[in-house]
mmCIF file of C-alpha atoms in Angstrom:
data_model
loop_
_atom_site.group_PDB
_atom_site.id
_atom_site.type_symbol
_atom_site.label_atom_id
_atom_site.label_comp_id
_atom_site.label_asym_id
_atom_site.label_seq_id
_atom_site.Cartn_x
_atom_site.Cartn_y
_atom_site.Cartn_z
ATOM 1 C CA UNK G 216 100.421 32.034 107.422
ATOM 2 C CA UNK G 217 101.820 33.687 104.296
ATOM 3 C CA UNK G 218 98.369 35.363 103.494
ATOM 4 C CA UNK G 219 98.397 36.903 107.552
ATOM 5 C CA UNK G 220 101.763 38.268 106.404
ATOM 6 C CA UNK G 221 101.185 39.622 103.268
ATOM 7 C CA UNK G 222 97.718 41.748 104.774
ATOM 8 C CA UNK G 223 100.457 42.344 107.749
ATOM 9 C CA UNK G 224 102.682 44.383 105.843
ATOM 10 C CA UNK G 225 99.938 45.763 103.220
ATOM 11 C CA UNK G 226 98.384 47.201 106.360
ATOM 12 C CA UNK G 227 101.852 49.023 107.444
ATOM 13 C CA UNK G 228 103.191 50.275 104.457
ATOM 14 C CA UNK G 229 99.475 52.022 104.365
ATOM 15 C CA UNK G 230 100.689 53.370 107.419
ATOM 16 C CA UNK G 231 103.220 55.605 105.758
ATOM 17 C CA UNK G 232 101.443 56.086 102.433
ATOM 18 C CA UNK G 233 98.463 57.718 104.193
ATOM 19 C CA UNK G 234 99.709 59.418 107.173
ATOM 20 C CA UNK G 235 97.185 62.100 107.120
ATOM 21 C CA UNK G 236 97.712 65.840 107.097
ATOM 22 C CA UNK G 237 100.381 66.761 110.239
ATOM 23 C CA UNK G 238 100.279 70.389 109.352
ATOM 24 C CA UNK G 239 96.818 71.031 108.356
ATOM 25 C CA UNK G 240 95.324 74.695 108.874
ATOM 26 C CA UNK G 241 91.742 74.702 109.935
ATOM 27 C CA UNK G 242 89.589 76.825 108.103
ATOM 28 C CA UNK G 243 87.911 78.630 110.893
ATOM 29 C CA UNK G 244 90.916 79.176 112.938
ATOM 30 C CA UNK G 245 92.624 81.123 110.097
ATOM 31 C CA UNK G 246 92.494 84.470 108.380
ATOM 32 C CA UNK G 247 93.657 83.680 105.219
ATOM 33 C CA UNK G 248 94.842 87.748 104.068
ATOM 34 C CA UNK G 249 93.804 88.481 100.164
ATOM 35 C CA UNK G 250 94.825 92.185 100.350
ATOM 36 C CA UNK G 251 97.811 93.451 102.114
ATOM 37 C CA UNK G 252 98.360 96.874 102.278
ATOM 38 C CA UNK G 253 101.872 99.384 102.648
ATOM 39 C CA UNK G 254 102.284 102.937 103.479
ATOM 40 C CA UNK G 255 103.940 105.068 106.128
ATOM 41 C CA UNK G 256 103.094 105.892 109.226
ATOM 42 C CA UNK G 257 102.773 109.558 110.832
ATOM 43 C CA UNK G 258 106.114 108.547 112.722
ATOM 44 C CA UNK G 259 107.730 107.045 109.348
ATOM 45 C CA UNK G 260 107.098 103.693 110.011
ATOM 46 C CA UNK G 261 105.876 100.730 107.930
ATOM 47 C CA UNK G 262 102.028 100.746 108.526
ATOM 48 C CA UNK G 263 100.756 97.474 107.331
ATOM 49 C CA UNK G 264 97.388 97.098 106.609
ATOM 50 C CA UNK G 265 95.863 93.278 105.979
ATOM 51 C CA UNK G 266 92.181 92.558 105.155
ATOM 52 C CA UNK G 267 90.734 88.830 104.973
ATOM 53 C CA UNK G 268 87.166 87.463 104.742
ATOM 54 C CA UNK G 269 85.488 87.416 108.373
ATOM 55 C CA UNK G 270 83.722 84.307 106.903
ATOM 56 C CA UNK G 271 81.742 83.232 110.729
ATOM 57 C CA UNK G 272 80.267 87.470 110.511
ATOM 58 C CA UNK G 273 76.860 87.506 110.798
ATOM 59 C CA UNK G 274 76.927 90.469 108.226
ATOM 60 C CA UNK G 275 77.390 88.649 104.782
ATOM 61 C CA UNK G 276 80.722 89.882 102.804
ATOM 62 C CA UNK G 277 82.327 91.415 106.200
ATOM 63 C CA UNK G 278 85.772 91.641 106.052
ATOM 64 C CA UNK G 279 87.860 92.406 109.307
ATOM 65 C CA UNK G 280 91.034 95.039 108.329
ATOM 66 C CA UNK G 281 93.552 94.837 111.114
ATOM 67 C CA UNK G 282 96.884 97.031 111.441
ATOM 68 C CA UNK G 283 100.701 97.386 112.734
ATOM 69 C CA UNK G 284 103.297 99.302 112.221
ATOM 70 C CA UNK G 285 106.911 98.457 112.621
ATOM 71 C CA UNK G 286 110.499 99.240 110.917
ATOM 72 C CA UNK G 287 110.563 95.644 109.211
ATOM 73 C CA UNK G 288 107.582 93.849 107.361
ATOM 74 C CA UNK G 289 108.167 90.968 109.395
ATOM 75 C CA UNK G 290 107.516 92.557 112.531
ATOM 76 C CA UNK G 291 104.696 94.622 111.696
ATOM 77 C CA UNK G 292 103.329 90.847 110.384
ATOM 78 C CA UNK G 293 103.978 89.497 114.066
ATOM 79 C CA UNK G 294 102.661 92.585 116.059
ATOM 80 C CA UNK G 295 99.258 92.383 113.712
ATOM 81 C CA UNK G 296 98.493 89.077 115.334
ATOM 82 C CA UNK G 297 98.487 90.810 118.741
ATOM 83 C CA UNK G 298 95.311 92.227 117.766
ATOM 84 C CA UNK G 299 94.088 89.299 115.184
ATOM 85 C CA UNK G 300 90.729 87.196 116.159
ATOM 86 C CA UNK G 301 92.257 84.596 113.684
ATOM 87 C CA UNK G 302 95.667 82.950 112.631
ATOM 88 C CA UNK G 303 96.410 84.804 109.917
ATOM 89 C CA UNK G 304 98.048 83.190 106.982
ATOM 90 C CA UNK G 305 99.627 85.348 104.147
ATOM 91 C CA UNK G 306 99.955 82.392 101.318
ATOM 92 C CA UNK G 307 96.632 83.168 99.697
ATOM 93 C CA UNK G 308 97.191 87.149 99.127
ATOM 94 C CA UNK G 309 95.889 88.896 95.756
ATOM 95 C CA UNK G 310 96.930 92.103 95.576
ATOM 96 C CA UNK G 311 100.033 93.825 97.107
ATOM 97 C CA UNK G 312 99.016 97.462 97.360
ATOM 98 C CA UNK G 313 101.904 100.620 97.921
ATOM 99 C CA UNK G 314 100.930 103.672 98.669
ATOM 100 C CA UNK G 315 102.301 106.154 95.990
ATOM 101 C CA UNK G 316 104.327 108.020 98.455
ATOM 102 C CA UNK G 317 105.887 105.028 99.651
ATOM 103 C CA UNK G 318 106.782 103.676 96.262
ATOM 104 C CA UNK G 319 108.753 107.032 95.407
ATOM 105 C CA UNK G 320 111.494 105.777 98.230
ATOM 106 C CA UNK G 321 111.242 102.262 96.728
ATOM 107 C CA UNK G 322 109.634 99.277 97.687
ATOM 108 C CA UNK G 323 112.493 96.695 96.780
ATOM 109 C CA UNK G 324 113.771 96.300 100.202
ATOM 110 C CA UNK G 325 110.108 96.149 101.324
ATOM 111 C CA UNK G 326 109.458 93.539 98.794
ATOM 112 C CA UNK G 327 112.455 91.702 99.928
ATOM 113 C CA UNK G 328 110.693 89.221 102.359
ATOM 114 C CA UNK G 329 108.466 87.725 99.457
ATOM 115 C CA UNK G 330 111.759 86.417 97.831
ATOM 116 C CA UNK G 331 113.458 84.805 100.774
ATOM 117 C CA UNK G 332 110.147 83.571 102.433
ATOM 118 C CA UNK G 333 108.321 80.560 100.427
ATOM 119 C CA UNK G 334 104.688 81.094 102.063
ATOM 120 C CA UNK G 335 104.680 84.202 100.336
ATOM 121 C CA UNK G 336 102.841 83.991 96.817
ATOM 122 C CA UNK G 337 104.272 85.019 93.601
ATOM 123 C CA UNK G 338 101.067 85.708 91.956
ATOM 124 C CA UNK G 339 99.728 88.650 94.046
ATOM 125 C CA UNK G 340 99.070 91.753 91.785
ATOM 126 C CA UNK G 341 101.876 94.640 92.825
ATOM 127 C CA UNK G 342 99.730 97.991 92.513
ATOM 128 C CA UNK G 343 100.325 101.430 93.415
ATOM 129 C CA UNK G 344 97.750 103.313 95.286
ATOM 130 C CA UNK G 345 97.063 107.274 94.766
ATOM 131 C CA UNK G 346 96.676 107.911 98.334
ATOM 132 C CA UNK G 347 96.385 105.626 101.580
ATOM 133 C CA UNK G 348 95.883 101.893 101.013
ATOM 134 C CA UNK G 349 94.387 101.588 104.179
ATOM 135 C CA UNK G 350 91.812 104.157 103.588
ATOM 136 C CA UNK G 351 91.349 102.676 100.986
ATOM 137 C CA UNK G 352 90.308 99.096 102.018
ATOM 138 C CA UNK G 353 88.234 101.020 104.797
ATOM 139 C CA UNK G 354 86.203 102.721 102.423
ATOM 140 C CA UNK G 355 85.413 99.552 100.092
ATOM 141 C CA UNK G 356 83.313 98.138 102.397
ATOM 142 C CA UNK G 357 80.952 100.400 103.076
ATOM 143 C CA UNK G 358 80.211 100.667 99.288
ATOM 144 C CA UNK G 359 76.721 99.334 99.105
ATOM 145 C CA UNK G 360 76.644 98.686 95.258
ATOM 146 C CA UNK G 361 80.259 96.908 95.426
ATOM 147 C CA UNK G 362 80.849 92.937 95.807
ATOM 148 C CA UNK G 363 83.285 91.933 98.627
ATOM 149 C CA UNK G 364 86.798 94.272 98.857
ATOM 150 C CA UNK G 365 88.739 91.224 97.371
ATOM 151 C CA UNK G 366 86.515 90.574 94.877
ATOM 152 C CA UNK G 367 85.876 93.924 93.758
ATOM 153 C CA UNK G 368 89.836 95.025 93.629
ATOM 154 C CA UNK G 369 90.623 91.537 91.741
ATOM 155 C CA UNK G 370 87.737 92.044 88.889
ATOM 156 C CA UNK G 371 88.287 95.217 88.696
ATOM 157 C CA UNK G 372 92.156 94.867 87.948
ATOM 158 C CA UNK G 373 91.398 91.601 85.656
ATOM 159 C CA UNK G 374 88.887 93.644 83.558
ATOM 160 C CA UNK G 375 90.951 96.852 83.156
ATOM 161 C CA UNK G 376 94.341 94.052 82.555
ATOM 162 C CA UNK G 377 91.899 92.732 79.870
ATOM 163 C CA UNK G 378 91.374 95.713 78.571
ATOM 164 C CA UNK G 379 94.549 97.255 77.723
ATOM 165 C CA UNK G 380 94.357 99.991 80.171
ATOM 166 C CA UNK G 381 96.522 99.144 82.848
ATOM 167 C CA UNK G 382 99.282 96.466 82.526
ATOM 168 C CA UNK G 383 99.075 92.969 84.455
ATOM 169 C CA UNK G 384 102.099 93.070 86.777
ATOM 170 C CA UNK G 385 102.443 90.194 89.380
ATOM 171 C CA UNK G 386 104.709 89.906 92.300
ATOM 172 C CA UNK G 387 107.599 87.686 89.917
ATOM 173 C CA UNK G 388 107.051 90.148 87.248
ATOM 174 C CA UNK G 389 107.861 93.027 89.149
ATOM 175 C CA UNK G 390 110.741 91.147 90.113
ATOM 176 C CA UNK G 391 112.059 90.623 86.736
ATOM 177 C CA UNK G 392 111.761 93.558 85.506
ATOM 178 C CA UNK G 393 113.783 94.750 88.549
ATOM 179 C CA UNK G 394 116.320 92.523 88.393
ATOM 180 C CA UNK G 395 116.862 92.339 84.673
ATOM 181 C CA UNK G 396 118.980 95.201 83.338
ATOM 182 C CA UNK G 397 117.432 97.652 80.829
ATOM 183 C CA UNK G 398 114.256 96.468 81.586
ATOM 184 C CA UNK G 399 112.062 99.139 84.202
ATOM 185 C CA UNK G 400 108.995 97.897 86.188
ATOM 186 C CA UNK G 401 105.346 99.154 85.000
ATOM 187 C CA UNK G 402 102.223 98.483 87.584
ATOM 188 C CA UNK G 403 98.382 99.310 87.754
ATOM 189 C CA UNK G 404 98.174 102.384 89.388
ATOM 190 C CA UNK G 405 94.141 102.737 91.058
ATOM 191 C CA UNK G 406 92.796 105.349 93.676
ATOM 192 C CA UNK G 407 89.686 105.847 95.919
ATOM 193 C CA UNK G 408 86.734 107.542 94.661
ATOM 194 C CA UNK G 409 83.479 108.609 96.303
ATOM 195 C CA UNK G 410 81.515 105.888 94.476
ATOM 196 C CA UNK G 411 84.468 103.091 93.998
ATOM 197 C CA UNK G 412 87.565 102.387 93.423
ATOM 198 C CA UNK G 413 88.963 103.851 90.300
ATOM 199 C CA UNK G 414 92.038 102.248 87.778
ATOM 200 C CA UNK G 415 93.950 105.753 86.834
ATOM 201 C CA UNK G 416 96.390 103.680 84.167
ATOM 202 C CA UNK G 417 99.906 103.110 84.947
ATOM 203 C CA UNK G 418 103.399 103.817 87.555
ATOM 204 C CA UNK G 419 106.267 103.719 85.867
ATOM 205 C CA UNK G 420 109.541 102.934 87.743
ATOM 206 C CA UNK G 421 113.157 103.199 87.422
ATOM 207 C CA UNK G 422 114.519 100.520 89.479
ATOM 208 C CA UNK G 423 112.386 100.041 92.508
ATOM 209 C CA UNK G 424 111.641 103.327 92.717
ATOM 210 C CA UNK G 425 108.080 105.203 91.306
ATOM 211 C CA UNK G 426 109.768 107.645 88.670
ATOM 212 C CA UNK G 427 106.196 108.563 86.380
ATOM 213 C CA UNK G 428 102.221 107.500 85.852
ATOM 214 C CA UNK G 429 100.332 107.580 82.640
ATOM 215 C CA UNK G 430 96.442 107.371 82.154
ATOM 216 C CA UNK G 431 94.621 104.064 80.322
ATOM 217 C CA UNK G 432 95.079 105.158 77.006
ATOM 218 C CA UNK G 433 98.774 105.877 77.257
ATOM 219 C CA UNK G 434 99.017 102.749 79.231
ATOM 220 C CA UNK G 435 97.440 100.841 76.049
ATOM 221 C CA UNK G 436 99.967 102.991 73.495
ATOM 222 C CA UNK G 437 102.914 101.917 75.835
ATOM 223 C CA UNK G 438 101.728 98.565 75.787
ATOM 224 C CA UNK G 439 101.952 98.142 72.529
ATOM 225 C CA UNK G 440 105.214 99.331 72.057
ATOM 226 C CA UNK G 441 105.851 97.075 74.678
ATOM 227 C CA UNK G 442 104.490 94.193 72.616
ATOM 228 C CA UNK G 443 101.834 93.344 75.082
ATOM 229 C CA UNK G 444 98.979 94.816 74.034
ATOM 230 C CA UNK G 445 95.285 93.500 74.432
ATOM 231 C CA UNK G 446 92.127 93.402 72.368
ATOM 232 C CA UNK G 447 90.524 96.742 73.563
ATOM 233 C CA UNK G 448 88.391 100.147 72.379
ATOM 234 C CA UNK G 449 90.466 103.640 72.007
ATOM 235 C CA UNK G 450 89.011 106.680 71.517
ATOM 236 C CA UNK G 451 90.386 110.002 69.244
ATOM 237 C CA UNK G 452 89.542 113.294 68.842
ATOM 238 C CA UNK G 453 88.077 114.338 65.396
ATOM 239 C CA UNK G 454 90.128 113.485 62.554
ATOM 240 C CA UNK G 455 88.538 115.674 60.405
ATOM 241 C CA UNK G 456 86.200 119.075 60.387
ATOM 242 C CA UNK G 457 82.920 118.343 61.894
ATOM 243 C CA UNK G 458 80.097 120.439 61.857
ATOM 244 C CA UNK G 459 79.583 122.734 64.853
ATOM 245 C CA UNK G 460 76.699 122.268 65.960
ATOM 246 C CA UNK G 461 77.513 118.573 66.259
ATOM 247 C CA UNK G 462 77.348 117.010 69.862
ATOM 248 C CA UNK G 463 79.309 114.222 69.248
ATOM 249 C CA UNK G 464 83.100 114.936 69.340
ATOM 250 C CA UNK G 465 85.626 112.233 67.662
ATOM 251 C CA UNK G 466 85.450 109.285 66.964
ATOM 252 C CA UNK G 467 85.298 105.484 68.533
ATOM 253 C CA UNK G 468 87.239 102.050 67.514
ATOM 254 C CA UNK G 469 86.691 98.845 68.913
ATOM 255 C CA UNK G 470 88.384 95.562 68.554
ATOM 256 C CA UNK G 471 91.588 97.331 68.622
ATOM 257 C CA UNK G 472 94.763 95.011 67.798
ATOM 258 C CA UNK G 473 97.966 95.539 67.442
ATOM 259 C CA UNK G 474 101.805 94.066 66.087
ATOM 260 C CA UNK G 475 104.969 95.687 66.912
ATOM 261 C CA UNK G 476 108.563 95.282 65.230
ATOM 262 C CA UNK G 477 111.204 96.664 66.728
ATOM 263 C CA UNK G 478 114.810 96.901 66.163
ATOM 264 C CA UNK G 479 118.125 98.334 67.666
ATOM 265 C CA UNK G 480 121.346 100.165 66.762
ATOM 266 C CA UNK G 481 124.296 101.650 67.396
ATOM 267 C CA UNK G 482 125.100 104.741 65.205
ATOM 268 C CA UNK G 483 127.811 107.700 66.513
ATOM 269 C CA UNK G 484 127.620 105.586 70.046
ATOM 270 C CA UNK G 485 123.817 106.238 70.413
ATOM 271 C CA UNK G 486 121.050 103.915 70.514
ATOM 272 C CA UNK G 487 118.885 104.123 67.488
ATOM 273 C CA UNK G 488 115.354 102.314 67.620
ATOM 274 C CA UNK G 489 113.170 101.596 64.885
ATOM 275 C CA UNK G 490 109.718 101.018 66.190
ATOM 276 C CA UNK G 491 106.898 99.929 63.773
ATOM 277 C CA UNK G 492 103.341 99.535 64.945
ATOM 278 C CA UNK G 493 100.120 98.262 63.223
ATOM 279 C CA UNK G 494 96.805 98.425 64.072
ATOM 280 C CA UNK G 495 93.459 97.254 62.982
ATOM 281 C CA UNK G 496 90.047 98.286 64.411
ATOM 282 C CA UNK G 497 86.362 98.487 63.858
ATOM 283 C CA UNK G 498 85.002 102.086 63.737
ATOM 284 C CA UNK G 499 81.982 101.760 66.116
ATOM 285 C CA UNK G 500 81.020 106.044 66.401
ATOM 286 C CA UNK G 501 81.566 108.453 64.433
ATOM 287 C CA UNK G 502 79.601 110.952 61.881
ATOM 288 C CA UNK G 503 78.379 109.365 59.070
ATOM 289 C CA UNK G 504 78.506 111.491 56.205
ATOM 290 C CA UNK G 505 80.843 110.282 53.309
ATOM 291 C CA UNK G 506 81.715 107.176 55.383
ATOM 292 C CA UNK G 507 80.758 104.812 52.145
ATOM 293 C CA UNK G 508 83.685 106.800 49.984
ATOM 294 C CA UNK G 509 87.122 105.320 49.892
ATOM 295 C CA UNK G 510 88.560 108.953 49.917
ATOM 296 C CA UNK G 511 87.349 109.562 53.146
ATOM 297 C CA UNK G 512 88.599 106.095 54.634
ATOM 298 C CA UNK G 513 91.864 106.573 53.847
ATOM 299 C CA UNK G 514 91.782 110.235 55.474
ATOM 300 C CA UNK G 515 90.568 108.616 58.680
ATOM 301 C CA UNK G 516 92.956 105.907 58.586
ATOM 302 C CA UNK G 517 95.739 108.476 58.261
ATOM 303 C CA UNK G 518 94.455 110.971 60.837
ATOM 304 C CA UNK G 519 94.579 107.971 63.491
ATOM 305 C CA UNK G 520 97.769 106.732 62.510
ATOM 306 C CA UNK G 521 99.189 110.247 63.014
ATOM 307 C CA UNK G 522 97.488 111.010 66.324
ATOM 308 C CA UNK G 523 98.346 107.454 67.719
ATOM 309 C CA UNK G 524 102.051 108.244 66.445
ATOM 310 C CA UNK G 525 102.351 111.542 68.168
ATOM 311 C CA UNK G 526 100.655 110.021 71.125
ATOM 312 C CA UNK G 527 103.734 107.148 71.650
ATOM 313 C CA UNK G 528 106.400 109.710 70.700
ATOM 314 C CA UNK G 529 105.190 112.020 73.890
ATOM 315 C CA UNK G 530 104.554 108.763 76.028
ATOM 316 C CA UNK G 531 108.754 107.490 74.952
ATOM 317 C CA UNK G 532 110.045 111.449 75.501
ATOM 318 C CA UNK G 533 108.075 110.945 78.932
ATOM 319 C CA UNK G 534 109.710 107.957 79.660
ATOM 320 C CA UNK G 535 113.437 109.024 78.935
ATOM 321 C CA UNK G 536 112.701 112.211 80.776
ATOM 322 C CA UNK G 537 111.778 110.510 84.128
ATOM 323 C CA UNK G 538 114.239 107.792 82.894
ATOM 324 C CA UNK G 539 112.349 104.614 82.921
ATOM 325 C CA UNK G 540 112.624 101.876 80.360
ATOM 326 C CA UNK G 541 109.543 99.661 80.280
ATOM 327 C CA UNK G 542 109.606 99.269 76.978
ATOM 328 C CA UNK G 543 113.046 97.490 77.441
ATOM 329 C CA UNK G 544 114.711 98.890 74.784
ATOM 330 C CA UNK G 545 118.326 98.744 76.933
ATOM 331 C CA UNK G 546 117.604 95.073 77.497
ATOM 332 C CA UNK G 547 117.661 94.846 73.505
ATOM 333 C CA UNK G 548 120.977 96.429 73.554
ATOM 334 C CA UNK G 549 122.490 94.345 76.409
ATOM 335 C CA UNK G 550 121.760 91.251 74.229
ATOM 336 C CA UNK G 551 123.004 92.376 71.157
ATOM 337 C CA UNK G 552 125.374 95.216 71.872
ATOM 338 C CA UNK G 553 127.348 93.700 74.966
ATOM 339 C CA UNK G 554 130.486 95.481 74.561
ATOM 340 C CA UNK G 555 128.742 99.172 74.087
ATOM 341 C CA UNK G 556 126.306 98.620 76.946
ATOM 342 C CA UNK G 557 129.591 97.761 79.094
ATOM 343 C CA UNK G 558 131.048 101.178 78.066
ATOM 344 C CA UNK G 559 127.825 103.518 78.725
ATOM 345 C CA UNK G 560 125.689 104.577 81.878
ATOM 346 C CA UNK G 561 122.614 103.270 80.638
ATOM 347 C CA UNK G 562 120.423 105.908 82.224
ATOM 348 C CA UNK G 563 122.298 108.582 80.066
ATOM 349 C CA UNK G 564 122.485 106.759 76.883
ATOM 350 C CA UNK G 565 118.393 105.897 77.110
ATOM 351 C CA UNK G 566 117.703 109.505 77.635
ATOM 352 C CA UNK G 567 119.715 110.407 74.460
ATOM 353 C CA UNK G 568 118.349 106.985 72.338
ATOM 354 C CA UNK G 569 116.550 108.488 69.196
ATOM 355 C CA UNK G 570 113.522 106.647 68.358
ATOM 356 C CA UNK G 571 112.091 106.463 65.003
ATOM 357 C CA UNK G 572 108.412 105.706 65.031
ATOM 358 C CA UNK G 573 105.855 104.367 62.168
ATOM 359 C CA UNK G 574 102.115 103.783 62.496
ATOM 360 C CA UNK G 575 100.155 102.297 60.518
ATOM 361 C CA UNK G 576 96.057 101.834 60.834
ATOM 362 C CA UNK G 577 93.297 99.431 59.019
ATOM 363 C CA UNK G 578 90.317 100.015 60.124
ATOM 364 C CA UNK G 579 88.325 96.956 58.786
ATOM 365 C CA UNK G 580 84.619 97.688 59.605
ATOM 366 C CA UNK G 581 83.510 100.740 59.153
ATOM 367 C CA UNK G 582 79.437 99.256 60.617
ATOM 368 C CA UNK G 583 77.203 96.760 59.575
ATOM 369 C CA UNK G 584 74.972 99.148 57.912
ATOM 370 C CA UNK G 585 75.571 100.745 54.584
#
């Protein structure tokens, strides 16, 4: 009797340890979304664009692109489903992409559903597109030479992140960058070509609003100031004289590293930031007459340092100009200069901030043959 009542209530409490999946989603019912697009409309609405993997197509990497357009997000969401062949689910998307024209009004309040509504995911890339997201999700899948839209746009973005020459911003980054102040947001920035989908470098914002871009190579300069900077090649023009009838132009460094130090001030109530960068590289291309003298190391290593130095001081004029602070130099202030950041418009002071740079390059291989 006891062992009938001990397999009794070993069976029942089995009961509520595996109940089974209530809420399961079945595969084939649902459109799990991977790129969601936002732009306007012709009549000013939102025009919202989502693509997901037709995975029961006949044609192999088919992806069906279906679109609304609505005042809210969360009605042009519900209206898309009118026309859906699927149960579209938005809790797998990779990249959130805003048309450039769009992102100059702002996205915030567009972005505002993703923080109230859990399903959304956090992770998504935030990217700005040069033109018409939907046109551009069109377009990638008639590419012959091109993987799947949602693979393509994700390697693509991982191996420009990787890189240096665009900066990895995800849907919480974006948001605290937004939300922090002195801190500005900084996404990819990509556009449609007539052979692929291109990475152009970097939108810079002031708030939620698109303020500035920048190509790869300023992006990787302004990541590094940023202390985020990635393993990566740069390329310079020449450094010294080179014989005219030369093809090659400049010179080429890979393995490209970088440390930053950077410190703030307050002198005659204006923000003074000393900014030191150093570099080492391998030189990988260039001319290779009087390479093997230490003379003309040191003249290269000079001429980089001082091309890379007037290169950051145009990108952090840029940036005060359009006033945008990705670099987060009035976070740095907030923190340690509480009172004075209380007493200024921070948009003003930035713009008057004097920045004092140094650079400072080793190049460490000059080839492996001598």
């Amino acid at each position: 009797m006891r062992k009938s009542l001990i397999v009794f209530i070993t069976v029942i409490g089995s009961l509520f340890l595996f109940s089974g999946c209530w809420d399961q989603k079945l595969v084939e019912q649902t459109g799990f979304t991977l790129q969601l697009g936002v732009e306007l409309s012709p009549e000013n609405k939102l025009l919202l664009t989502s693509c997901y993997p037709a995975i029961d197509a006949k044609e192999k990497n088919r992806d069906e692109i279906i679109t609304a357009e609505a005042y809210l997000l969360r009605e042009a969401r519900n209206k898309r489903e009118a026309t859906a062949s699927k149960v579209i689910d938005g809790g797998k998307i990779q990249q959130l992409l805003f048309s450039k024209e769009l992102a100059t009004l702002g996205i915030q309040e567009i972005m505002e559903i993703l923080e109230r509504d859990p399903l959304n995911p956090p992770l998504s890339y935030v990217v700005i597109v040069d033109g018409s997201p939907k046109e551009l999700l069109e377009k990638a899948q008639t590419f012959p030479n091109k993987p799947r839209v949602s693979l393509y746009i994700h390697q693509l973005l991982v191996n420009n992140i990787n890189s240096a020459y665009t900066p990895e911003t995800k849907t919480y980054d974006f948001f605290i960058r937004y939300f922090a102040p002195g801190l500005d947001p900084i996404t990819p920035l990509i556009r449609l070509d007539t052979d692929g989908i291109r990475v152009l470098g970097s939108a810079l914002f002031a708030g939620d609003k698109l303020v500035g871009t920048i190509d790869t190579q300023q992006t990787a300069f302004l990541l590094a100031m940023m202390g985020q900077f990635k393993k990566t090649e740069l390329f310079f023009a020449p450094v010294a004289p080179q014989q005219a009838e030369s093809i090659k132009k400049g010179l080429s460094l890979t393995n490209v590293q970088s440390r930053r130090k950077i410190r703030v001030t307050i002198e005659n109530d204006r923000p003074v930031v000393d900014l030191a960068l150093a570099f080492t590289a391998s030189l990988v291309e260039y001319r290779r007459d009087g390479l093997d003298q230490p003379p003309a190391q040191e003249q290269i290593e000079e001429g980089l340092a001082r091309q890379i130095k007037k290169a950051c001081l145009e990108i952090i004029r840029y940036t005060q100009e359009i006033g945008s602070d990705p670099i987060g130099i009035g976070d740095l202030v907030r923190a340690k200069y509480p009172d004075y950041w209380q007493q200024v418009d921070w948009r003003t002071a930035y713009r008057e901030a004097v920045v004092n740079l140094s650079v400072k390059m080793d190049l460490l291989q000059y080839g492996a043959i001598h």
